[in-house]
Coordinates of C-alpha atoms in Angstrom, one line a residue:
X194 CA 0.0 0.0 0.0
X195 CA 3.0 2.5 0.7
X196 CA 4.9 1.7 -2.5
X197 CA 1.4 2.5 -4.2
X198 CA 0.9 5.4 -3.0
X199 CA 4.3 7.1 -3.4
X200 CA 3.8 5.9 -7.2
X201 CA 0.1 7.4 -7.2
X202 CA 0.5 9.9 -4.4
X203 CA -1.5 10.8 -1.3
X204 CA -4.8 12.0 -2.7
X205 CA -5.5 8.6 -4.1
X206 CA -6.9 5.5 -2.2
X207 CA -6.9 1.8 -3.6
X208 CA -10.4 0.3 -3.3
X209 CA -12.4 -2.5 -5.2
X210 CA -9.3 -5.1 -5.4
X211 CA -11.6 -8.0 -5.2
X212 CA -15.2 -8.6 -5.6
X213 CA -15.3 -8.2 -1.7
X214 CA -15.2 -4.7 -2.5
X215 CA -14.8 -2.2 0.2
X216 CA -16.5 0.3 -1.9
X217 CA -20.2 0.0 -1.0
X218 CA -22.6 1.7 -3.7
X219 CA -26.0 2.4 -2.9
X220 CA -28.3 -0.6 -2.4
X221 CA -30.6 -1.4 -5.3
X222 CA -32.9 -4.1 -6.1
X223 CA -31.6 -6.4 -8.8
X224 CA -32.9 -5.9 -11.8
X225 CA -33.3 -8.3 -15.1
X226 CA -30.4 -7.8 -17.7
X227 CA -30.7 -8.0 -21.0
X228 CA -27.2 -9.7 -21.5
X229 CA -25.5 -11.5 -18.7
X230 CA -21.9 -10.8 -17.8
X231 CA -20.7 -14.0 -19.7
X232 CA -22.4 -12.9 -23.2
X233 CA -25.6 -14.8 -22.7
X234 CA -28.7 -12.9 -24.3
X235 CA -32.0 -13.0 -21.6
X236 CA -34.8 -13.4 -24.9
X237 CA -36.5 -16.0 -25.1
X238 CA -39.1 -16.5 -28.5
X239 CA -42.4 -17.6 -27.9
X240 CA -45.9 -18.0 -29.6
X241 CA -43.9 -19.0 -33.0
X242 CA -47.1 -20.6 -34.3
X243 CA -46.2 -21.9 -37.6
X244 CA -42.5 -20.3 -38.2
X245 CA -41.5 -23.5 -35.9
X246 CA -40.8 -25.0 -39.7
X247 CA -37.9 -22.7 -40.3
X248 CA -36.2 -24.7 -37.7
X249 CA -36.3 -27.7 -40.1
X250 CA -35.7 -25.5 -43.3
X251 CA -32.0 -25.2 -41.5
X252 CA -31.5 -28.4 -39.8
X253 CA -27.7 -28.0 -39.6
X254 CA -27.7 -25.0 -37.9
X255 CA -30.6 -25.7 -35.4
X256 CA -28.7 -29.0 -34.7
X257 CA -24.9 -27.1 -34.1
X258 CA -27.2 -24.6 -31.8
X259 CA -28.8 -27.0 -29.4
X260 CA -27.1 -27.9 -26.2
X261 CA -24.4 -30.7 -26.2
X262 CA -26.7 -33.4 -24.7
X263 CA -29.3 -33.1 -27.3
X264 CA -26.4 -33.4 -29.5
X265 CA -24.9 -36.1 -27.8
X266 CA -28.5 -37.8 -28.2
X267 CA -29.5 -36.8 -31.9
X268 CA -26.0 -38.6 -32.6
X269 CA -26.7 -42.3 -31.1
X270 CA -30.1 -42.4 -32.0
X271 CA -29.5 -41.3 -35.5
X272 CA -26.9 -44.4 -35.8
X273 CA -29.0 -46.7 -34.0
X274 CA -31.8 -46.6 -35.7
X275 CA -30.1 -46.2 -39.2
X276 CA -28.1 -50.0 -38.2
X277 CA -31.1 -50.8 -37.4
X278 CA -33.1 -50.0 -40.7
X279 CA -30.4 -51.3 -42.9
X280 CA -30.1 -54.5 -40.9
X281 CA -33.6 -55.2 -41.1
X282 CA -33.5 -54.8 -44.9
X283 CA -30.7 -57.7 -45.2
X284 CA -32.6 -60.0 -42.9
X285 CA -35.7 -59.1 -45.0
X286 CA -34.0 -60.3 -48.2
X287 CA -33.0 -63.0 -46.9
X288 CA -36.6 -64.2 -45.8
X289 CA -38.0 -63.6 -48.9
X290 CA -35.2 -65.6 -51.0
X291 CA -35.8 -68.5 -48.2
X292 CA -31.4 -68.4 -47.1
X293 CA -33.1 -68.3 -43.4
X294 CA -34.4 -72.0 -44.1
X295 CA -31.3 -73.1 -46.0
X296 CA -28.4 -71.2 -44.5
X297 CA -26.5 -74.6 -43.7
X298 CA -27.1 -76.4 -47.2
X299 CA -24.0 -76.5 -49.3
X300 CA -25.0 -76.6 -52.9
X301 CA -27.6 -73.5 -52.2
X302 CA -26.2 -70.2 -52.9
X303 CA -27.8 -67.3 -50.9
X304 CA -27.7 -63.9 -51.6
X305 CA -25.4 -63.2 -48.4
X306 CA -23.2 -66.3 -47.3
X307 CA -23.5 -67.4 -43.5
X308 CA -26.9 -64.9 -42.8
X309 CA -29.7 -67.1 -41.4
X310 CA -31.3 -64.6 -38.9
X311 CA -31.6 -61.1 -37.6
X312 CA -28.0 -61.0 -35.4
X313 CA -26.2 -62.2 -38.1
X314 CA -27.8 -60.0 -41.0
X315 CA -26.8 -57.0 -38.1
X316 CA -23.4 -58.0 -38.1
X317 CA -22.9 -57.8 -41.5
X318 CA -24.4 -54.6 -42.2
X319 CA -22.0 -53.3 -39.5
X320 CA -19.0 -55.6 -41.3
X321 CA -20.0 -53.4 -44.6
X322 CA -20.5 -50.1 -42.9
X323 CA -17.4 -50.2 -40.9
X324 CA -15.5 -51.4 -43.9
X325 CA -14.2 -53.9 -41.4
X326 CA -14.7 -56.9 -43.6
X327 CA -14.0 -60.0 -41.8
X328 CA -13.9 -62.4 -44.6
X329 CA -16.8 -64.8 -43.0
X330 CA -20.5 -63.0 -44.8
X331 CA -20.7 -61.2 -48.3
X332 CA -22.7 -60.9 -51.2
X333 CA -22.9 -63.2 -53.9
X334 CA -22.9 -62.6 -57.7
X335 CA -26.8 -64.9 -57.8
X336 CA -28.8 -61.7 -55.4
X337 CA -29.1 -58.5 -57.4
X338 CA -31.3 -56.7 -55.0
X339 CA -28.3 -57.2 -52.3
X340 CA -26.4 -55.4 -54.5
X341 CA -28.9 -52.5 -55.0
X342 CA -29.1 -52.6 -51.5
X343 CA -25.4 -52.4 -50.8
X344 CA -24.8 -49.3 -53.1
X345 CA -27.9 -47.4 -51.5
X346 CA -26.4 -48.4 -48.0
X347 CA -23.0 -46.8 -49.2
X348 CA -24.3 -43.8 -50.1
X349 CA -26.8 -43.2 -47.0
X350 CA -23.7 -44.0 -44.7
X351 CA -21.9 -41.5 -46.3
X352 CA -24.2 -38.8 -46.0
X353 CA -25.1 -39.6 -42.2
X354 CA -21.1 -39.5 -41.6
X355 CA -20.8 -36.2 -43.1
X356 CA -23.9 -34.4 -41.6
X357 CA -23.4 -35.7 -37.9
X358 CA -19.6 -36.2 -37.7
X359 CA -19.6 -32.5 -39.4
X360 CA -22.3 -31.1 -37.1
X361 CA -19.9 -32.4 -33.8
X362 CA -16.7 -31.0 -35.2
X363 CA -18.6 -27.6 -36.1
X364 CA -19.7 -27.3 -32.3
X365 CA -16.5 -28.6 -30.5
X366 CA -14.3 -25.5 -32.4
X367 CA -16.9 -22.8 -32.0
X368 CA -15.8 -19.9 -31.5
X369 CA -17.5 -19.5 -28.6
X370 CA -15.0 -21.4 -26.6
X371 CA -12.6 -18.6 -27.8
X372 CA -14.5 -16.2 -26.0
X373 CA -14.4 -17.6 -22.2
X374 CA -10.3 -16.4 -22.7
X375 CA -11.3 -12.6 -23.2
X376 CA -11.9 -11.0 -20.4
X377 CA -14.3 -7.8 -19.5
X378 CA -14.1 -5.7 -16.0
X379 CA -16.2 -6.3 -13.5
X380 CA -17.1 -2.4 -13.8
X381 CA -16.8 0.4 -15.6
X382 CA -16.0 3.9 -14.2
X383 CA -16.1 7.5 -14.8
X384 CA -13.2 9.9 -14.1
X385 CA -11.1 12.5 -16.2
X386 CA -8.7 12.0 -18.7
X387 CA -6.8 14.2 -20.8
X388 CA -9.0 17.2 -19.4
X389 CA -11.9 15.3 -20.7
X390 CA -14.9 13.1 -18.8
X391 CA -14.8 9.8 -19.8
X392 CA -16.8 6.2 -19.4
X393 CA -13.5 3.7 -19.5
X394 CA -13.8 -0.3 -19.1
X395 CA -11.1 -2.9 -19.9
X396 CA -10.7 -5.6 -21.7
X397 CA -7.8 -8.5 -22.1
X398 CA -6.9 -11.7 -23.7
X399 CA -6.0 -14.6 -21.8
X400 CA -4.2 -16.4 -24.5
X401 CA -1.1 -15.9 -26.3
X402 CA -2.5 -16.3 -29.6
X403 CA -3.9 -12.9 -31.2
X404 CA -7.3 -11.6 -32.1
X405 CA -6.6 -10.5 -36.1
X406 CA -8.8 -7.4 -36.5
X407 CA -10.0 -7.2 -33.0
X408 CA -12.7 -4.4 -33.2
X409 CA -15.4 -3.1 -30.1
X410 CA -18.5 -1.8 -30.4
X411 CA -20.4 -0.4 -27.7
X412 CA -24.5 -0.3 -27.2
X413 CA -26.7 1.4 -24.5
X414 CA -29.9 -0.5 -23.6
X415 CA -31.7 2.2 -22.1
X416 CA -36.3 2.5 -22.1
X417 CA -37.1 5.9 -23.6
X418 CA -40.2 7.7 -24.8
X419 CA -40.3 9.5 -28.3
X420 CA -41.4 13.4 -28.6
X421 CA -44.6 11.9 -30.3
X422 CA -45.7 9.6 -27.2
X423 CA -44.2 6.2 -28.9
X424 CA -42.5 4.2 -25.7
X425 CA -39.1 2.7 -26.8
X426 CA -38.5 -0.1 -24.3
X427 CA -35.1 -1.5 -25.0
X428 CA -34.0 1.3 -27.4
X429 CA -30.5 0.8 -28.4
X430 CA -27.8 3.7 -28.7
X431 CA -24.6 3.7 -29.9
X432 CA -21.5 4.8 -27.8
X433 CA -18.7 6.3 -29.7
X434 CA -15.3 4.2 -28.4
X435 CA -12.9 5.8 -31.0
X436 CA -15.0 5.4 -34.6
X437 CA -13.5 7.9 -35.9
X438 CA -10.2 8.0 -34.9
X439 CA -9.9 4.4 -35.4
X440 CA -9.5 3.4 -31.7
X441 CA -11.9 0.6 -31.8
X442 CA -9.8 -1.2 -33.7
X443 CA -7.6 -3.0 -31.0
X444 CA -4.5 -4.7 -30.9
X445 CA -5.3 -6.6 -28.2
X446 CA -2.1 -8.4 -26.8
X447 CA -1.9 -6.7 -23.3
X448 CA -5.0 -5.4 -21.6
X449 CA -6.6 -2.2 -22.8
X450 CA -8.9 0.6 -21.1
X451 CA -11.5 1.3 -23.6
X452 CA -12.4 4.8 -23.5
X453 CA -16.0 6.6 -24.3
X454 CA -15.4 10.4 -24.5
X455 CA -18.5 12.1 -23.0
X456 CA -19.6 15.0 -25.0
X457 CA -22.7 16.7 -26.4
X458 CA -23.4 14.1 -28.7
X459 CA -23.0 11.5 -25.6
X460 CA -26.7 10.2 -24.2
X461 CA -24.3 10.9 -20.7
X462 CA -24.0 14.3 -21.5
X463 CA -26.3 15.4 -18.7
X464 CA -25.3 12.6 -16.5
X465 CA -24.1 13.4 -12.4
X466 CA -23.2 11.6 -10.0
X467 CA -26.5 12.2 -8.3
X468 CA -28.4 11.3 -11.1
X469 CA -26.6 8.1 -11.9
X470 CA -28.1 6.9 -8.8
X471 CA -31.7 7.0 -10.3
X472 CA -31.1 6.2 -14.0
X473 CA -32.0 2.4 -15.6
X474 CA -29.3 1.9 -18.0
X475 CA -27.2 -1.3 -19.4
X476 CA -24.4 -1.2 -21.7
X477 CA -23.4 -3.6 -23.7
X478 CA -20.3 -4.3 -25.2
X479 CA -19.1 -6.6 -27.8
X480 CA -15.7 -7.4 -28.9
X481 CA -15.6 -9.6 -32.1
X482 CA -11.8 -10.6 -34.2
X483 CA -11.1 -13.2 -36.0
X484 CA -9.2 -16.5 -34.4
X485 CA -6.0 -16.9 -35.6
X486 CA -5.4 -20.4 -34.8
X487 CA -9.0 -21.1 -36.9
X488 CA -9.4 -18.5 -38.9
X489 CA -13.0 -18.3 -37.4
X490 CA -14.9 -15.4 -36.3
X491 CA -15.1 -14.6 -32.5
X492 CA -17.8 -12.8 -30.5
X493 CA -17.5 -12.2 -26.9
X494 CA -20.2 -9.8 -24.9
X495 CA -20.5 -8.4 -21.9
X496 CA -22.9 -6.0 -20.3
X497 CA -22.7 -2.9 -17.4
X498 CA -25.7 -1.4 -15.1
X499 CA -25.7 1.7 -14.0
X500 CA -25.0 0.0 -10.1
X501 CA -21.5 -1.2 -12.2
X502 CA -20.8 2.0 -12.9
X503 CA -18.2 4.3 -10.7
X504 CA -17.8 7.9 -10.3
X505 CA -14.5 8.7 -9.7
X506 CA -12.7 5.5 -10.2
X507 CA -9.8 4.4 -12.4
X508 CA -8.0 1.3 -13.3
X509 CA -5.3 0.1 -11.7
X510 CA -1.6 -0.5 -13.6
X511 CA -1.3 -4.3 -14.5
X512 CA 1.7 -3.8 -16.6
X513 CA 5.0 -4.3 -15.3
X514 CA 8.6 -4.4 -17.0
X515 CA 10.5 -7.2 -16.0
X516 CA 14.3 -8.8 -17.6
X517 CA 13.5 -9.2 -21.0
X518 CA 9.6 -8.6 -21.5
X519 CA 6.5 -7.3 -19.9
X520 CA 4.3 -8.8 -17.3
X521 CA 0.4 -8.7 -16.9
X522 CA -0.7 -9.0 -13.1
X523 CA -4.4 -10.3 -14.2
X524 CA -5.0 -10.2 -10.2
X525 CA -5.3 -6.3 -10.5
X526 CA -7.4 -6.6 -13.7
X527 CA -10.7 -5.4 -11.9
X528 CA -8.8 -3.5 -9.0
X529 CA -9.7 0.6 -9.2
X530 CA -8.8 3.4 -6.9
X531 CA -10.7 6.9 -6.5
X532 CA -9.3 10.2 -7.8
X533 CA -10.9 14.2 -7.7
X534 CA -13.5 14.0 -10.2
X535 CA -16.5 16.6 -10.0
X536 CA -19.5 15.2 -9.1
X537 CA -21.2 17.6 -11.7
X538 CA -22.1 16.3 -15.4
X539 CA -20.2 17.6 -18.6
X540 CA -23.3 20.2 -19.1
X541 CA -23.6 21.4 -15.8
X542 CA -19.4 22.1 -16.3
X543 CA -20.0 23.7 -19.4
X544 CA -22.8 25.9 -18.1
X545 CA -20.4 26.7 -15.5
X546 CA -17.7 28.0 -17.8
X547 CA -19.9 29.8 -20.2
X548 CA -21.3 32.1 -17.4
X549 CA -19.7 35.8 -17.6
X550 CA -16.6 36.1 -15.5
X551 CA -15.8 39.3 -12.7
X552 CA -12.6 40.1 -14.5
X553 CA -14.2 40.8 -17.9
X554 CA -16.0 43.7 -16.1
X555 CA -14.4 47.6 -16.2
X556 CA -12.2 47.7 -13.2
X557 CA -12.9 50.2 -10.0
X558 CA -9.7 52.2 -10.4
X559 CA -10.2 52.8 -14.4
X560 CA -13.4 54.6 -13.5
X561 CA -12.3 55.9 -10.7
X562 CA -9.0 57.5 -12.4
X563 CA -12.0 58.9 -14.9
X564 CA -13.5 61.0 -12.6
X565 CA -10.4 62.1 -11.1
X566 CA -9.2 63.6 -14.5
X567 CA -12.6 64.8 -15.2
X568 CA -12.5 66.8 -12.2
X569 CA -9.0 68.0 -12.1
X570 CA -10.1 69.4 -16.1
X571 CA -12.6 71.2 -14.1
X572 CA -10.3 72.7 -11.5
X573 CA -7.7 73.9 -14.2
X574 CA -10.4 75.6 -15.7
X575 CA -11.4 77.7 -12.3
X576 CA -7.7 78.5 -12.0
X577 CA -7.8 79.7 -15.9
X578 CA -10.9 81.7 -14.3
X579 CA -9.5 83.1 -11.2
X580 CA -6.3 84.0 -12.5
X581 CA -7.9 86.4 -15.6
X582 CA -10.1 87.9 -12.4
X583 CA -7.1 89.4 -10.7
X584 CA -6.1 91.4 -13.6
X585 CA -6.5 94.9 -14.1
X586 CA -9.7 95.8 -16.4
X587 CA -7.8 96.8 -19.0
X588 CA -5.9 93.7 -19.1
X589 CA -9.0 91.2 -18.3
X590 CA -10.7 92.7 -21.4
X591 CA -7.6 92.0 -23.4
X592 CA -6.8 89.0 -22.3
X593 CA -10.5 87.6 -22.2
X594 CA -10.1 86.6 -25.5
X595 CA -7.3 84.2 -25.0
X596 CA -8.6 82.6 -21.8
X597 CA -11.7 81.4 -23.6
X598 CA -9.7 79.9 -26.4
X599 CA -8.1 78.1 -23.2
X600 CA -11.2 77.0 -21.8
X601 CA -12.6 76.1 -25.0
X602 CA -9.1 73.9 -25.2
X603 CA -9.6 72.7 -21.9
X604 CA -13.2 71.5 -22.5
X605 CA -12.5 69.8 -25.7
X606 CA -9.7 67.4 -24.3
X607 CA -11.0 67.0 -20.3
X608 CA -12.5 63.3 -21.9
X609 CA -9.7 62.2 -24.5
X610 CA -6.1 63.9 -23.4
X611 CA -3.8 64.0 -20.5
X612 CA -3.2 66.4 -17.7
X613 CA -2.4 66.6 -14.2
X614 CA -3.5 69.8 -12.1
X615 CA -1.6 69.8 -8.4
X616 CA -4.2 70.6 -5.6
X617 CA -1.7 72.7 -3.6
X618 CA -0.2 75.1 -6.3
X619 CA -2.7 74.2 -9.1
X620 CA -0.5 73.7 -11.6
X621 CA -1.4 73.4 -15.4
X622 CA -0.1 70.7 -18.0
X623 CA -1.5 70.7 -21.5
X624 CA -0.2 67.8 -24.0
X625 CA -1.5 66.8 -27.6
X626 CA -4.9 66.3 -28.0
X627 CA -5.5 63.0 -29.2
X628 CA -8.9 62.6 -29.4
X629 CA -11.1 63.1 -32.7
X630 CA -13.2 66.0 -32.6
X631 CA -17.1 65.9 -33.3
X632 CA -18.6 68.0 -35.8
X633 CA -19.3 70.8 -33.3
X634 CA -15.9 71.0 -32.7
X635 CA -14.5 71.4 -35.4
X636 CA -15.3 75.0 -36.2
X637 CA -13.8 75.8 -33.0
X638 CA -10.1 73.8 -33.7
X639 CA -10.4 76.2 -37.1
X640 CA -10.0 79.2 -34.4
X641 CA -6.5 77.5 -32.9
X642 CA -4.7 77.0 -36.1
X643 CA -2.6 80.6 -35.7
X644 CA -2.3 79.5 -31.9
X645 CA 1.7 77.0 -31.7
X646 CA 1.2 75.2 -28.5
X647 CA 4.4 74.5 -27.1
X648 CA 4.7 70.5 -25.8
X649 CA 6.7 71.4 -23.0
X650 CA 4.5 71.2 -20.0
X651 CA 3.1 74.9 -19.0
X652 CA 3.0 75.1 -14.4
X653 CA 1.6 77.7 -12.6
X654 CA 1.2 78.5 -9.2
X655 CA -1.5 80.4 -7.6
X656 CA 1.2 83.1 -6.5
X657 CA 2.0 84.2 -9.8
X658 CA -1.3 84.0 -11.6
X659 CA -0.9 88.4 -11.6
X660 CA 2.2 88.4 -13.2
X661 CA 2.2 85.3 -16.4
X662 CA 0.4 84.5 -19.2
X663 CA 0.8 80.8 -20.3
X664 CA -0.2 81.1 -23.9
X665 CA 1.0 83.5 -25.9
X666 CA -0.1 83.6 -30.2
X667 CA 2.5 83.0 -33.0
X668 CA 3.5 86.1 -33.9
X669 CA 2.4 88.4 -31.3
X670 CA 4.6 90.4 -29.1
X671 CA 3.8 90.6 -25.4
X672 CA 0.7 92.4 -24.3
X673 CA 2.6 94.9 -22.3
X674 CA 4.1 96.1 -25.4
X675 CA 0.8 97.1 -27.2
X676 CA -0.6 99.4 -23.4
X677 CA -0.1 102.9 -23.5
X678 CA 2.8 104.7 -22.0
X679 CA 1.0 105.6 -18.7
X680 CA -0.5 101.7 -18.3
X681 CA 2.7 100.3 -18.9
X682 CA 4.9 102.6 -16.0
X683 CA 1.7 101.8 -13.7
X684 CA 2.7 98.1 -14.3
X685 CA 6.1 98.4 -14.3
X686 CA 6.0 100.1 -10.7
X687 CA 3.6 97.3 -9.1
X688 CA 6.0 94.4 -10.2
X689 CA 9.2 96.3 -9.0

C-alpha cells in the first residue's frame, strides 16, 4: 500500500481489489439484464405458431445450436436406428429368398453367405458399414437386389457421416470457446482523462494467440419515450469508443482501457453523480476478431448497469517491465482506486464556464481615475478663471479673448487627453490632444490654427497667476508692449 501510494501519491486511495469490494454503492434491487456478464442474451421466443418450420428449413444450424446433450443424443439415436433399418433390410431379403431355411445347405447359394437370422444380417451390415470386412459374410454374384441394396447403403452412410460427424466437429471449435479467454471488468468507471470526462472499461486476452482485427462496439440499452408519445423499451444507442479516430480497432495483446469520450453528442451528457443513482441503463459491449489459430470469427459480450458503474474511479496499472519482457498481473485486472473527479455532469461544467466572469467587467480604479481627471479638467479651468479675475480691467478685457480659447481647449480634451493639475499650487499641464473631434468642434479647432502650442508642459502657481500669461499667439509680441505709456509705468511700478 505504501509503495502505491508514493507511485500514485496521497490523494489517491486503492479500493475495489476484489469482488469483496470495500467500496459499498447504494443498495438497489436487482434488476433483469438484457445480457449476462458471460455474453448470454436473456430473450426468449415464444408464440412462433407456424415459423416452428424454419427450424427444419435449417436443420444443420438448429442442430450445431442446441445444447451438447441433445447433440450427444441426436448422434446415437441417428446411428442406431439407421443399423437398425439397414439390418432389417438384409434380414428381409434373406426371408424372402428362403437363405433363413437353407443357410447350412451346401449346394444352395444365398444372396449373403453365413446370414440365417436377424444377429447375423446386423453383423454384416455393420461388417460393410465399418469397412471392417471379416472375410466370413458377403454378397454373392446370384442376389441382385443385395447389391442395390449395398450401393444405396454406401451412399446413406456417407451422408449420415458427413452431416453428424460435421455437425460435432462444427460445435467442439466454435468460437464460442474462444470467447471464455477474453476478459471484461467487473465495472466500468467514470473519471477524467486528458481534461476530458470519460466512461473507460477494460478488456484483455487470456491467450497468447492474437485476435486478427480485433474491433469493439459499444451499445446502451436504455427504455425511452419518443417526442410523439411512442415508448421505446429497450431502445438501443450507440457509444462512440474511437470510430472515428480508429481506436476501436484494437491490438489486443496486453490489456486495454477502452475509452468513451463524454460529450454533447453523448446520451451521458447530462449525466451526475446524483443522477446516476436513479437512471435504468445497461451497456453492452461486444468485442468480435477473428481466431488466428481457426481463422474463425469470434464474439465475446458483456454488459454494465448503471449499479457497475463508478464515479470517480480508475484502473489500476497491470503492466510491469521485468528482464526481458513485460508482465500482466491479471490479479489487478478489476482493481480501481478513486481520484478528484466533480461530481457535476459535462453540461452542468460547461454551463459553468460559459457564465460571464468578474474580471471581464471595467475595473474600480479605471473609473475611478475617470473621474479624477474629469475633475481636475474642471479645477484647471477655475484656476484659468480666477487668475484672468485678478487682472487689471484693462488687461482682463484684453486677455478675455485668449482665456476662452483656453477654456474652449480645456473643454475639448478633459475626456480624450492628459493632464495633471496639483491641488496645492494648481499647476497646469496641456499635452497633444489625441482625441477626434465631433462635428461641433470642429469650427472651434479652425479658431487655434494661428495658436503653436508649445509640448513642453506649462506650471503655474497660484502666486504668480498676476504676473504670467501661459499662452502667448504665433507672432504676437507681449501684451505689455501694445498698453499705453502711462499703463505700462503703472505696471512696471507694481512688479518692482
Amino acid at each position: 500500500m505504501s509503495a502505491l501510494r508514493r507511485k500514485f501519491g496521497e490523494d489517491y486511495q486503492v479500493v475495489n481489489t476484489s469482488r469483496a469490494a470495500s467500496y459499498t454503492a447504494p443498495v438497489k434491487k436487482k434488476r433483469q439484464r438484457f445480457v449476462d456478464k458471460n455474453g448470454r442474451c436473456n430473450v426468449q421466443h415464444g408464440n412462433l405458431g407456424g415459423e416452428t418450420s424454419r427450424y427444419l428449413s435449417d436443420l444443420f444450424t438448429t442442430l450445431v445450436d442446441l445444447k451438447w446433450r441433445w447433440n450427444l443424443l441426436i448422434f446415437i439415436l441417428t446411428y442406431t436406428i439407421a443399423w437398425l433399418v439397414m439390418a432389417s433390410m438384409w434380414w428381409v431379403i434373406a426371408y424372402i429368398r428362403g437363405d433363413l431355411n437353407r443357410a447350412h445347405d451346401s449346394t444352395y447359394t444365398p444372396c449373403v453367405a453365413n446370414v440365417y437370422n436377424f444377429p447375423s444380417a446386423f453383423l454384416f451390415f455393420i461388417e460393410t458399414e465399418a469397412t471392417i470386412g471379416y472375410g466370413y459374410r458377403y454378397i454373392t454374384e446370384k442376389c441382385p437386389e443385395g447389391i442395390i441394396l449395398f450401393l444405396f447403403q454406401s451412399l446413406l452412410g456417407s451422408i449420415v457421416d458427413a452431416f453428424l460427424i460435421g455437425c460435432m466437429f462444427i460445435k467442439m471449435s466454435q468460437p464460442k470457446k474462444r470467447a471464455e479467454t477474453l476478459m471484461f471488468s467487473h465495472d466500468a468507471v467514470i473519471s477524467q482523462r486528458d481534461g476530458k470526462m470519460c466512461l473507460m472499461f477494460r478488456v484483455g486476452n487470456l491467450r497468447n494467440s492474437h485476435m486478427v482485427s480485433a474491433q469493439i462496439r459499444c451499445k446502451l440499452i436504455k427504455s425511452r419515450q419518443t417526442p410523439e408519445g411512442e415508448f421505446l423499451p429497450l431502445d438501443q444507442c450507440e457509444l462512440d469508443v474511437g470510430f472515428g479516430t480508429g481506436a476501436d480497432q484494437l491490438f489486443l495483446v496486453s490489456p486495454l482501457t477502452i475509452c468513451h469520450e463524454i460529450n454533447p453528442k453523448s446520451p451521458f451528457f447530462d449525466l451526475s453523480q446524483r443522477s446516476l443513482m436513479n437512471e435504468q441503463f445497461e451497456i453492452v459491449v461486444i468485442l468480435e476478431g477473428i481466431v488466428e489459430t481457426t481463422g474463425m470469427t469470434c464474439q465475446a459480450r458483456t454488459s454494465y448497469t448503471e449499479d457497475e458503474v463508478l464515479w470517480g474511479h480508475r484502473f489500476l496499472p497491470v503492466m510491469s517491465l521485468e528482464e526481458g519482457f513485460f508482465r500482466v498481473d491479471y490479479s489487478q485486472f478489476h482493481a480501481t482506486f478513486e481520484v478528484p473527479t466533480p461530481p457535476y455532469s459535462v453540461k452542468e461544467q460547461e454551463e459553468q464556464m460559459a457564465l460571464p466572469s468578474p474580471l471581464n467587467t471595467p475595473a474600480l480604479g479605471e473609473a475611478k481615475m475617470a473621474r479624477r481627471e474629469r475633475v481636475f479638467s474642471v479645477d484647471c479651468i477655475d484656476t484659468i478663471e480666477e487668475r484672468s479675475s485678478r487682472l487689471p480691467s484693462k488687461l482682463q478685457r484684453m486677455s478675455s479673448g485668449k482665456d476662452e480659447l483656453q477654456r474652449k481647449i480645456l473643454r475639448m480634451t478633459s475626456h480624450h487627453s492628459e493632464k495633471t493639475c496639483s491641488t496645492g499650487d494648481l499647476p497646469l499641464k496641456l499635452q497633444r490632444i489625441s482625441s477626434v473631434p465631433s462635428q461641433g468642434d470642429v469650427e472651434e479647432r479652425l479658431q487655434l490654427k494661428a495658436l503653436k502650442i508649445s509640448s513642453e508642459p506649462m506650471t503655474q502657481s497660484t502666486g504668480d497667476l498676476e504676473q504670467t500669461v501661459p499662452i502667448t499667439p504665433v507672432g504676437v509680441g507681449r501684451p505689455e508692449d501694445k498698453l499705453p505709456a502711462k499703463l505700462r509705468k503703472m505696471n512696471s511700478d507694481r512688479l518692482t
